[in-house]
CSV table of C-alpha atoms and ligand atoms in Angstrom, one decimal:
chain,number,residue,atom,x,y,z
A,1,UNK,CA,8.6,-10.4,-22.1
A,2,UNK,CA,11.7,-9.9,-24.3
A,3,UNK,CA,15.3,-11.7,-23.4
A,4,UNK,CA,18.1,-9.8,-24.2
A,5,UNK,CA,21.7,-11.6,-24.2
A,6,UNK,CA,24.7,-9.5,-24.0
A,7,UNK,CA,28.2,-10.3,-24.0
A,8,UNK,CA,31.3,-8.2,-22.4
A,9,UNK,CA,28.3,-6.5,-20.5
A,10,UNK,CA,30.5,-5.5,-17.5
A,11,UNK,CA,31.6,-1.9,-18.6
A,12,UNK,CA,31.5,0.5,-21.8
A,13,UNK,CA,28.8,-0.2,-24.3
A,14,UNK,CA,27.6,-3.7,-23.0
A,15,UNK,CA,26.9,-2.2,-19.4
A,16,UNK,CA,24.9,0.7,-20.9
A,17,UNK,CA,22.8,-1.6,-23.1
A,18,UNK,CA,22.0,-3.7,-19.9
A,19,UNK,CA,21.1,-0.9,-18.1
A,20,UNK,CA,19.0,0.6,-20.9
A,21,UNK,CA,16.8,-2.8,-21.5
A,22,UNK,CA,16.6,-3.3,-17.8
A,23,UNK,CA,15.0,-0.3,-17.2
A,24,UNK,CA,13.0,-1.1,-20.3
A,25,UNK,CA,11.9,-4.4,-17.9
A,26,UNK,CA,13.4,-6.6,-20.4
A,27,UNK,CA,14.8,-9.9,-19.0
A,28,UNK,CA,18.4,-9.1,-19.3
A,29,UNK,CA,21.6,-12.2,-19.4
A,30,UNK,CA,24.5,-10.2,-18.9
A,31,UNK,CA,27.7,-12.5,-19.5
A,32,UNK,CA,31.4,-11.4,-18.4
A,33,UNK,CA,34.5,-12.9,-17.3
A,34,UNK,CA,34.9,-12.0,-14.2
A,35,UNK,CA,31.4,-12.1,-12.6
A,36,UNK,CA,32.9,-11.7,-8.7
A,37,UNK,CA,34.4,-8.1,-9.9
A,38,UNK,CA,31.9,-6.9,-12.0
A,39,UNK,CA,30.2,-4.3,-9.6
A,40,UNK,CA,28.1,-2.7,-11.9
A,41,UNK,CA,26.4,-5.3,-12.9
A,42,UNK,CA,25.8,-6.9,-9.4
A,43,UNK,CA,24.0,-3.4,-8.4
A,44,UNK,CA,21.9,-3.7,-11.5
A,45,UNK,CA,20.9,-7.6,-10.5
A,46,UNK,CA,20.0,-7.1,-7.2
A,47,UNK,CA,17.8,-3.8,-8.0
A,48,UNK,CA,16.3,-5.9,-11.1
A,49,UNK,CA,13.7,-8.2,-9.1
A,50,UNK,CA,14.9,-10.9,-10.4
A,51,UNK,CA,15.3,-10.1,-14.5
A,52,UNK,CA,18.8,-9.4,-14.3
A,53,UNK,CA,21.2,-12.4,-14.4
A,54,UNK,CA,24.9,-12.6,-14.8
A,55,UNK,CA,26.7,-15.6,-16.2
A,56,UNK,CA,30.2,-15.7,-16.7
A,57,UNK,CA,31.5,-16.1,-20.2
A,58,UNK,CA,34.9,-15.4,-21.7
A,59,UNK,CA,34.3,-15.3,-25.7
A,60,UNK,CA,37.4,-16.9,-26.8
A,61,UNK,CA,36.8,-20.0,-24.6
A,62,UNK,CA,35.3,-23.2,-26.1
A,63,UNK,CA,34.7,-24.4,-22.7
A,64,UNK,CA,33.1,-21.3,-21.4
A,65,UNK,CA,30.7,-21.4,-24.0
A,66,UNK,CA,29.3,-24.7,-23.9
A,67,UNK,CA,28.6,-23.7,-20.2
A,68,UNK,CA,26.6,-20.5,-21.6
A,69,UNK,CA,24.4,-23.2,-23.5
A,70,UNK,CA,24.4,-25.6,-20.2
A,71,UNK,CA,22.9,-22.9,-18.4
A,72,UNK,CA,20.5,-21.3,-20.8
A,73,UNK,CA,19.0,-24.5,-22.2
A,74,UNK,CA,16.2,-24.0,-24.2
A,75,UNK,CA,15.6,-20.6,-22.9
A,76,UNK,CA,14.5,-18.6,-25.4
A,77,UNK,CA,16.8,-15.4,-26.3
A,78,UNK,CA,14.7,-13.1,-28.1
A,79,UNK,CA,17.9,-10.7,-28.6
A,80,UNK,CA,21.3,-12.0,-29.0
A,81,UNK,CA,24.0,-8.8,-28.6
A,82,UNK,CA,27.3,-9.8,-29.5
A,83,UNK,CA,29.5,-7.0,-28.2
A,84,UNK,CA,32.7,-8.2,-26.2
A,85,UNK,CA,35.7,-6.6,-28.4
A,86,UNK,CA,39.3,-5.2,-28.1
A,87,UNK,CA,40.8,-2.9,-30.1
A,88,UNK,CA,44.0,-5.0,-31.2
A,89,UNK,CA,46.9,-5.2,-28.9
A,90,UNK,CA,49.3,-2.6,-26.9
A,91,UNK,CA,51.2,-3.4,-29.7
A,92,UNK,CA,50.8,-0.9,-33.3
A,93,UNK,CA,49.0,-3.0,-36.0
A,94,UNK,CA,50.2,-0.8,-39.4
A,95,UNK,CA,51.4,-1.0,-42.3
A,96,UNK,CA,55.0,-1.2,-41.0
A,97,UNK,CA,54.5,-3.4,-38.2
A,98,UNK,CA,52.3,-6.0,-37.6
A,99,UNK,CA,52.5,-8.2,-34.5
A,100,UNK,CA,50.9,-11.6,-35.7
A,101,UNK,CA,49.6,-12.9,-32.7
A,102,UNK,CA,47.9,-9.9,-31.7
A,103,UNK,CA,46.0,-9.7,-34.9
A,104,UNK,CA,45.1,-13.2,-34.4
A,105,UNK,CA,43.5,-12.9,-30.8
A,106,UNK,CA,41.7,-9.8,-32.0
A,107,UNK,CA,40.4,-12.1,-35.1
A,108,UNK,CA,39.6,-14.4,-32.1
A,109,UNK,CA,38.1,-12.5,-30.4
A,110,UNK,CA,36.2,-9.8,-32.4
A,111,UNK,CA,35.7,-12.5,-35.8
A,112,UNK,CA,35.4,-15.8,-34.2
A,113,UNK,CA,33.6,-15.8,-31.3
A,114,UNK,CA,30.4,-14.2,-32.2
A,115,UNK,CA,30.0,-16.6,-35.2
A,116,UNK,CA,30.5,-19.4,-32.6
A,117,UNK,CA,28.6,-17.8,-29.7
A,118,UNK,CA,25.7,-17.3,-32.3
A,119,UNK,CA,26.0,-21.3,-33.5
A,120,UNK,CA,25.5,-22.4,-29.6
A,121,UNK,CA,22.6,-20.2,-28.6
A,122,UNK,CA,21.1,-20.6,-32.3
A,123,UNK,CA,18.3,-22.9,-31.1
A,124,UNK,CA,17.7,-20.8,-28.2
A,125,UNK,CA,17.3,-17.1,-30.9
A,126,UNK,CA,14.6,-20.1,-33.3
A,127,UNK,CA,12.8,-20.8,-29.7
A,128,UNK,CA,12.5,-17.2,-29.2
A,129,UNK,CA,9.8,-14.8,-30.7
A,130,UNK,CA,12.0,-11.7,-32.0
A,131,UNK,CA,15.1,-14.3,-33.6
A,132,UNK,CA,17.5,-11.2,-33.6
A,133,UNK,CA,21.4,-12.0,-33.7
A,134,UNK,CA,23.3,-8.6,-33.3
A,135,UNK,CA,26.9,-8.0,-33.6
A,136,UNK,CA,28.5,-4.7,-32.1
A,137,UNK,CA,30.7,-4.0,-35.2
A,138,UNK,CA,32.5,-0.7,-36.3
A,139,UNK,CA,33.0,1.6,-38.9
A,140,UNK,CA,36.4,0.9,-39.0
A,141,UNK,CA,35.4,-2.2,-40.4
A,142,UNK,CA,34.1,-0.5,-44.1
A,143,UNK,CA,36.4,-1.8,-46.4
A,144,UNK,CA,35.0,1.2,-48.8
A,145,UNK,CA,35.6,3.8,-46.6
A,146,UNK,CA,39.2,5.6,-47.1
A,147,UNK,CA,40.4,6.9,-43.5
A,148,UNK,CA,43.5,8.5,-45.4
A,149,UNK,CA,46.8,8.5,-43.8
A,150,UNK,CA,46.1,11.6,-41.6
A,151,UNK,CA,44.6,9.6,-38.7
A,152,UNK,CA,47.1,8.1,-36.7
A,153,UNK,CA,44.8,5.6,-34.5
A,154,UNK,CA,43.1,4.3,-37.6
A,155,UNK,CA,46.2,3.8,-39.9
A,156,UNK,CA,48.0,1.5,-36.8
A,157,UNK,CA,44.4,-0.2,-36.4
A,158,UNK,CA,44.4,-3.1,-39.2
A,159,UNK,CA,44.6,-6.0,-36.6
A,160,UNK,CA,41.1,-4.3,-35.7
A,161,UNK,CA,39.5,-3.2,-39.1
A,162,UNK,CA,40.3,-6.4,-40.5
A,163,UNK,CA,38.6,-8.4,-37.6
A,164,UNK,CA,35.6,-6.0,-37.7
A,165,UNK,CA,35.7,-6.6,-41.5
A,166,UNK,CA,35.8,-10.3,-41.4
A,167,UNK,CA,32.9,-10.2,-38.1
A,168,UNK,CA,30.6,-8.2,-40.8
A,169,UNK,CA,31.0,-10.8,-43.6
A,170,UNK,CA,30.6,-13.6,-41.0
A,171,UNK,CA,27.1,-12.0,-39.5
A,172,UNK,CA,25.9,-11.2,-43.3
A,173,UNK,CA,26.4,-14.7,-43.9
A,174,UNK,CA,24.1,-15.7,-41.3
A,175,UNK,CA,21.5,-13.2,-42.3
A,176,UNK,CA,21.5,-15.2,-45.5
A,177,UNK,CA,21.7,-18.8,-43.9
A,178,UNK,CA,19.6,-18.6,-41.2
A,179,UNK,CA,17.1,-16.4,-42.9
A,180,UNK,CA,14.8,-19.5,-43.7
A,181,UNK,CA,14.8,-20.0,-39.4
A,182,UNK,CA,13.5,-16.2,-39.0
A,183,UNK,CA,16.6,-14.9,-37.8
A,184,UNK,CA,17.5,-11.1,-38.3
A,185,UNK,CA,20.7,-9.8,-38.6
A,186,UNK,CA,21.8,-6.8,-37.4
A,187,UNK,CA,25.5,-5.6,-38.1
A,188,UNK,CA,25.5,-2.3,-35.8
A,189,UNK,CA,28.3,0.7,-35.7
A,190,UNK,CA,28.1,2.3,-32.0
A,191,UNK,CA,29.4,5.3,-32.9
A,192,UNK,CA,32.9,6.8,-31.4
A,193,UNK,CA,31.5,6.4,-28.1
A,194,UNK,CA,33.4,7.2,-24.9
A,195,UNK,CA,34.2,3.9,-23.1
A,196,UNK,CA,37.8,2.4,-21.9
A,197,UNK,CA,38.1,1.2,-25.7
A,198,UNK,CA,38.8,5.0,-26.7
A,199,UNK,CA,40.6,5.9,-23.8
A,200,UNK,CA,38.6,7.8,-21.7
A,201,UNK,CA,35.1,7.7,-19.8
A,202,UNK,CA,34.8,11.5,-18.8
A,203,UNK,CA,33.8,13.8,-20.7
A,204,UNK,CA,37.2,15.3,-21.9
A,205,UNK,CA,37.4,11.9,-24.1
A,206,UNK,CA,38.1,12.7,-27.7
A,207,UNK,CA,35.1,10.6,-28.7
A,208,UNK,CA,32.0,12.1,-29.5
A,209,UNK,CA,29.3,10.5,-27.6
A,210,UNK,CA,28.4,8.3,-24.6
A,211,UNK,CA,27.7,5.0,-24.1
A,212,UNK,CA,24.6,5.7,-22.6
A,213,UNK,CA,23.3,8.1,-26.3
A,214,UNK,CA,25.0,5.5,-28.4
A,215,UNK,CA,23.1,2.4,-26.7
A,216,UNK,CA,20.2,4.5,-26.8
A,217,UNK,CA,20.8,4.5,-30.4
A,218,UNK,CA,21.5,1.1,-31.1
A,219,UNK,CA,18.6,-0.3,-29.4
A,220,UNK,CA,16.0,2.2,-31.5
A,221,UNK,CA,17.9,0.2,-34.3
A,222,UNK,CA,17.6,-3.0,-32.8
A,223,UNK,CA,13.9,-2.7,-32.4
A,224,UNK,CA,13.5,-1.5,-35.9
A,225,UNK,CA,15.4,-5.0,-37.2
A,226,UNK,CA,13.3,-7.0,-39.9
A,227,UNK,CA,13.6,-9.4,-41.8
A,228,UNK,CA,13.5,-6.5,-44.9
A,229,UNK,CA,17.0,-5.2,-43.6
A,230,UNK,CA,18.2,-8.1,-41.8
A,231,UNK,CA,22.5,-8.5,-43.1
A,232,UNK,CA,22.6,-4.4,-43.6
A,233,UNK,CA,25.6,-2.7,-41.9
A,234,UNK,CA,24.2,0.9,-40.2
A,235,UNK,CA,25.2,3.0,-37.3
A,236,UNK,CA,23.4,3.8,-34.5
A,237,UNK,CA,21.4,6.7,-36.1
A,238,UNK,CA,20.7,4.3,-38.5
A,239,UNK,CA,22.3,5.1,-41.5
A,240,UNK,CA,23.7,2.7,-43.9
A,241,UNK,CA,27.4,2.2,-44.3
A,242,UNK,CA,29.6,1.0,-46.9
A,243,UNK,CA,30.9,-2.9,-47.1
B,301,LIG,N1,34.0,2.7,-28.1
B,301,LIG,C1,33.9,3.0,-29.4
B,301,LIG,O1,34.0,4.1,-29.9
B,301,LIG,C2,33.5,1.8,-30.4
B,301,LIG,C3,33.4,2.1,-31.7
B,301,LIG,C4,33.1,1.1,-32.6
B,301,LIG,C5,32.9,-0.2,-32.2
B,301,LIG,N2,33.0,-0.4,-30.8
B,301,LIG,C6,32.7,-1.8,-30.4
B,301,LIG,O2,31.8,-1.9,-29.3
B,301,LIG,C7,32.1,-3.0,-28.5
B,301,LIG,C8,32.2,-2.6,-27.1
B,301,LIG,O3,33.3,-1.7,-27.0
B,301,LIG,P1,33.5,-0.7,-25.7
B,301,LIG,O4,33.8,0.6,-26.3
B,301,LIG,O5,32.4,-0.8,-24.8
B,301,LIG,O6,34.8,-1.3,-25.1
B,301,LIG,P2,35.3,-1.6,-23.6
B,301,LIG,O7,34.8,-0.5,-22.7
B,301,LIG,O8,36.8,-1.8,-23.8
B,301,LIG,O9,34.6,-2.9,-23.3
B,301,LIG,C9,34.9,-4.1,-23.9
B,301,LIG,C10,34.1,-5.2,-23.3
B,301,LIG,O10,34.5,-6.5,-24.0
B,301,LIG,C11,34.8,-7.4,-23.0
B,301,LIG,N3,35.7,-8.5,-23.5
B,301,LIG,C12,37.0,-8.3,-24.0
B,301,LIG,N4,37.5,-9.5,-24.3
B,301,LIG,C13,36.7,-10.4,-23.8
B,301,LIG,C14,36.7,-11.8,-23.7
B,301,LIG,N5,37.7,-12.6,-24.2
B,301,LIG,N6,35.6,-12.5,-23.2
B,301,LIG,C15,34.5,-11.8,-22.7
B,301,LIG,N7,34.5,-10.4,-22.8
B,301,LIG,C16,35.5,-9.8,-23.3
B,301,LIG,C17,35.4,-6.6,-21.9
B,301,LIG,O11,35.5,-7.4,-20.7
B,301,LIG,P3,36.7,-7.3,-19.6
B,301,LIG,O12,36.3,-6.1,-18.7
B,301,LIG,O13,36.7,-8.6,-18.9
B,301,LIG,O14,37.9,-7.0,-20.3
B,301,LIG,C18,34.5,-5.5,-21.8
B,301,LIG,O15,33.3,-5.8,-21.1
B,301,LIG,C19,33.3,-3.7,-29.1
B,301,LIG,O16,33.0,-4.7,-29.9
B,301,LIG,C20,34.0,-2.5,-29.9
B,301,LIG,O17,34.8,-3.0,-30.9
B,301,LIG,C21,33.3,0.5,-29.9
């Protein structure tokens, strides 16, 4: 039976890639901060039979983490989805204006914390027969690619590019370091996928797809996840993208 760990699982992507392995009849931990409101996930627990578990977990809490560890033990966690992620602050990010602390929590949270999420629960991806560390990146993270100035959310988004840059070199690191372990590495753009994140859930959301195609998509790539393309950076179709 395969154990699938996934954080910020209470809405948007995370929730759809619960649901999707839960219907799979994966075990599924689904971590949040708020475990009392998270509704969706409560349905999905008590319809599970007993492989659905939620644990709260805020990403950019020390504390919070070591009480992940606490509760997993030595459990072994076959997938390891680090998803939880803002987009930056309320605040623009751009080349005119930068607000510093907001590009520091969205480091924080987007950067850090799934480097030191993945460093608590490494013994529990060794114990585990699939070893695969996954971080929910983005595009807007390719250093390569040139957005132009014409887009006004991705030219006020360098609090967020940045920290999705700095998440892929920190994940294609661990490809390389914990390769010896048999740990794979999978650095994984969603897509522009309609969740709170891009503004809108319905349908009339300028993003292209929904969280349910895009998870869809990201776990066919998951599965296909060796140790031959462990450390790449791909999309949900799986196509490659530029550093
Ligand atoms: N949507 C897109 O088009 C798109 C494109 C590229 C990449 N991504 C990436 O995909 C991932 C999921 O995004 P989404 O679109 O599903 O966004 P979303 O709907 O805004 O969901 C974000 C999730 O992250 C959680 N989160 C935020 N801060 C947290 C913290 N400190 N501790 C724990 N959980 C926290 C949120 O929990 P709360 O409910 O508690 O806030 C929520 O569950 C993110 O990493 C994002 O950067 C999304």
């Amino acid at each position: 039976m395969t154990t699938v760990l996934i954080t910020g699982a209470n809405r948007g992507l995370g929730l759809a890639l619960a649901q999707l392995y839960a219907a799979d009849r994966a075990d599924v931990i689904v971590c949040c901060r708020d475990p009392e409101n998270a509704d969706a996930l409560k349905q999905l627990a008590a319809s599970s039979g007993g492989r659905v578990q939620i644990i709260q977990l805020d990403v950019t809490d020390l504390t919070s983490i070591a009480s992940l560890k606490d509760a997993l033990g030595d459990r072994p966690i076959d997938i390891l989805i680090n998803n939880a992620g803002i987009n930056g602050t309320p605040k623009v990010q751009s080349a005119d204006c930068i607000d510093a602390e907001g590009w520091i929590n969205t480091l924080r949270i987007n950067a850090l914390s799934p480097v030191l999420i993945a460093q608590a629960l490494r013994d529990n991806l060794r114990r585990s027969s699939e070893k695969k560390l996954v971080a929910i990146s983005s595009d807007l993270g390719s250093t390569g690619v040139d957005y132009g100035a014409t887009s006004a959310v991705r030219s006020e988004r360098y609090a967020y590019r940045a920290s999705k840059a700095a998440l892929n070199n920190g994940m294609r690191g661990l490809a390389r370091d914990w390769a010896a372990d048999g740990v794979v590495v999978g650095i994984l753009n969603p897509g522009f996928v309609r969740t709170d994140m891009t503004g809108a859930r319905g349908a009339a959301s300028s993003a292209s797809i929904s969280a349910e195609e895009s998870a869809r998509g990201l776990i066919r790539q998951i599965a296909g996840l060796t140790r031959a393309n462990s450390g790449t950076f791909w999309d949900y179709r799986g196509e490659t993208i530029a550093w």
